[in-house]
GROMACS .gro file of C-alpha atoms in nm:
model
  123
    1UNK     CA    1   8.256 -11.050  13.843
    2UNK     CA    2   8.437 -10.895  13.556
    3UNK     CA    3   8.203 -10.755  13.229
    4UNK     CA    4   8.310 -10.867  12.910
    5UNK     CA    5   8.549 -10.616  12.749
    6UNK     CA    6   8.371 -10.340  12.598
    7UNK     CA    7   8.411 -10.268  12.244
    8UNK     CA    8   8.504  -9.997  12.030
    9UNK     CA    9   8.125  -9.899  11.992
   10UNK     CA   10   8.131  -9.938  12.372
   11UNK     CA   11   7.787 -10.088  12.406
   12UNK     CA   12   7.811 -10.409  12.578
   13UNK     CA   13   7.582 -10.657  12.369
   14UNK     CA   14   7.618 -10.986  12.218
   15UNK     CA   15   7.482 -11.207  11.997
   16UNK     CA   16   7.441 -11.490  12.227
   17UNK     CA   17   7.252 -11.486  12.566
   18UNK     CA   18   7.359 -11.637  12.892
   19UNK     CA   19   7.122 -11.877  12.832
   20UNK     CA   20   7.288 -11.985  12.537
   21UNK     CA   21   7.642 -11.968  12.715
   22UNK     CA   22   7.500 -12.117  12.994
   23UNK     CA   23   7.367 -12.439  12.726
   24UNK     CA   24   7.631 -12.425  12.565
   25UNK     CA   25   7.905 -12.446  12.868
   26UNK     CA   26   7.689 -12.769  12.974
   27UNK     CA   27   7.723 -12.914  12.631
   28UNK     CA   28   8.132 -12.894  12.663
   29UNK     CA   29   8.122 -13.084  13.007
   30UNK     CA   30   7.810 -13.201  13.170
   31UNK     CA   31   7.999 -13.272  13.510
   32UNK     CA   32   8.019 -12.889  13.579
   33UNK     CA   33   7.949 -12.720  13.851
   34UNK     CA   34   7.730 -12.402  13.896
   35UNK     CA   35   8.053 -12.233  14.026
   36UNK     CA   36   8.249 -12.331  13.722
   37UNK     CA   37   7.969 -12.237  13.451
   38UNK     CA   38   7.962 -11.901  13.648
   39UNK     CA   39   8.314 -11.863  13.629
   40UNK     CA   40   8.340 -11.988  13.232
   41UNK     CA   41   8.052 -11.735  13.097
   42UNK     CA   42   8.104 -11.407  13.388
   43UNK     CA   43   7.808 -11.412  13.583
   44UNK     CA   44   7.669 -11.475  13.934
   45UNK     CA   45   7.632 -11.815  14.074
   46UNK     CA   46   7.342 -11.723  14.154
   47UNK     CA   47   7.228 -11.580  13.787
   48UNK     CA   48   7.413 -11.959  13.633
   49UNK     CA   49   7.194 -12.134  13.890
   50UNK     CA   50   6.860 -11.939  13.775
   51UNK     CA   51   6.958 -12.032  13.424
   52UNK     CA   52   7.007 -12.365  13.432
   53UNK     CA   53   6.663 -12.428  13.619
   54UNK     CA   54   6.513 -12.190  13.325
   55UNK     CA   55   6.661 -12.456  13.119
   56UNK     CA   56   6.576 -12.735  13.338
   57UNK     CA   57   6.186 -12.599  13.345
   58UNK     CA   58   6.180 -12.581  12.953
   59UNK     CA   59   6.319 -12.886  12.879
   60UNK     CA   60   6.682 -12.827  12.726
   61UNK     CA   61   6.877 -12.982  13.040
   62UNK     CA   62   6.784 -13.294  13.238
   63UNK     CA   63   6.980 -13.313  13.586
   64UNK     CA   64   7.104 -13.590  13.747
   65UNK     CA   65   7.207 -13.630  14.124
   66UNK     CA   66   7.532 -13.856  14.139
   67UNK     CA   67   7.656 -13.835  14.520
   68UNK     CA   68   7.673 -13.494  14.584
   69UNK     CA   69   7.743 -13.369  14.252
   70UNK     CA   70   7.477 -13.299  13.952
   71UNK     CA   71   7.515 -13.443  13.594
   72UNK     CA   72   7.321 -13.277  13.319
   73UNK     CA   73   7.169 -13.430  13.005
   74UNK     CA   74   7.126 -13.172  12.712
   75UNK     CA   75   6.792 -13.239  12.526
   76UNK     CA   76   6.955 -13.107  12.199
   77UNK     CA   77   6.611 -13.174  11.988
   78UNK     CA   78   6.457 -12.940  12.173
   79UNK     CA   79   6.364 -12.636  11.937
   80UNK     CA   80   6.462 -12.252  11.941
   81UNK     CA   81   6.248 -12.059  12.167
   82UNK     CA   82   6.159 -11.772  11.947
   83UNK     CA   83   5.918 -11.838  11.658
   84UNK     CA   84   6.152 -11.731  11.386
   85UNK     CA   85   6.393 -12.011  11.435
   86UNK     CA   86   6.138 -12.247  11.586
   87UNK     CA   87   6.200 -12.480  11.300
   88UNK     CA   88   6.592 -12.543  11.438
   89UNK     CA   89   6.727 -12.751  11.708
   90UNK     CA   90   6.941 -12.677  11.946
   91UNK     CA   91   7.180 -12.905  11.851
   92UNK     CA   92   7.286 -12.688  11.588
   93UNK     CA   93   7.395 -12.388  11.836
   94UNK     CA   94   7.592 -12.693  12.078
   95UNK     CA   95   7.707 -12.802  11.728
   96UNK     CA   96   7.879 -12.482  11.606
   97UNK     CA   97   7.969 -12.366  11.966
   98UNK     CA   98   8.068 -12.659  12.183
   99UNK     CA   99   8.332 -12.846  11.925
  100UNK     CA  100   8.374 -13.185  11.881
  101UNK     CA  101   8.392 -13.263  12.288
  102UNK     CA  102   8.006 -13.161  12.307
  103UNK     CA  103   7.823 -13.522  12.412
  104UNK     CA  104   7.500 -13.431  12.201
  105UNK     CA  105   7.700 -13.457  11.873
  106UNK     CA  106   8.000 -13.313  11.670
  107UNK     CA  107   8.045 -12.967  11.524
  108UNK     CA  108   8.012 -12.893  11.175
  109UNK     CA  109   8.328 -12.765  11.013
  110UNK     CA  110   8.350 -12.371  11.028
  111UNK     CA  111   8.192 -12.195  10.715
  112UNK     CA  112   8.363 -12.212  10.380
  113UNK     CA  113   8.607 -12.513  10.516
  114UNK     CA  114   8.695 -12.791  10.240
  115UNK     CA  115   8.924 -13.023  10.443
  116UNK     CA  116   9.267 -12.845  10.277
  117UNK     CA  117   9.507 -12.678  10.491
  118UNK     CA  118   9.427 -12.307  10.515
  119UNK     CA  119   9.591 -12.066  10.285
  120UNK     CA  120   9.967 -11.931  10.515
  121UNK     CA  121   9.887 -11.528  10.580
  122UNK     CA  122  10.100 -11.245  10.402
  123UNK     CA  123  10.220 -11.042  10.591
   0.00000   0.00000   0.00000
C-alpha cells in the first residue's frame, strides 16, 4: 500500500483518523466494499475490515447482508468519541467531508461561502 505523501515537515500525521476516513468513505457510498474503502483511504483490507467492526461495535455503522454483498447504515447521531467534542454528532464530520452524495444528510457550504460566484484569481 502506498503512504500518503509526506510533507515538507516530513512527519506523516493528519488531522483525521482512519476511522474517520473509514466513516466517512461509508457515508459517500454505503454499497462499498472492504476492498474499495481500503483502496479509497491507503490501508490494509485487513486494517478497513478491523475498522469498520470498531465502528460496527460502537454504534456508528449498522451492516446489512444483501446476497453476498454488505450494505451499511451510518448512525450519524451518534456522538464524538472523545469528551471534548462529545457534545457533536457525527453528522457534522459526514456533513463537511462526504458532500452532498452522503445518505445521512447534505454538507454545509464551505466556510465563509455566501452563494456568489467566487472572486476570478490574479495572477
Amino acid at each position: 500500500m502506498e503512504s500518503a505523501p509526506r510533507r515538507r515537515d516530513d512527519k506523516p500525521w493528519t488531522f483525521l483518523t482512519n476511522h474517520a476516513r473509514v466513516l466517512i468513505a461509508i457515508a459517500r457510498d454505503p454499497g462499498l466494499r472492504v476492498r474499495d474503502v481500503a483502496q479509497a483511504i491507503g490501508i490494509t483490507e485487513r486494517a478497513a475490515q478491523l475498522i469498520i467492526t470498531d465502528l460496527e461495535e460502537a454504534g456508528y455503522l449498522t451492516r446489512t447482508r444483501i446476497g453476498r454483498r454488505n450494505r451499511y447504515t451510518v448512525n450519524a447521531d451518534r456522538p464524538f468519541r472523545h469528551p471534548a467534542e462529545a457534545d457533536h454528532d457525527v453528522q457534522a464530520l459526514i456533513g463537511l467531508f462526504a458532500g452532498d452524495g452522503a445518505s445521512p444528510g447534505a454538507a454545509r457550504p464551505p466556510r465563509g461561502a455566501t452563494g456568489a460566484p467566487a472572486p476570478a484569481r490574479s495572477r
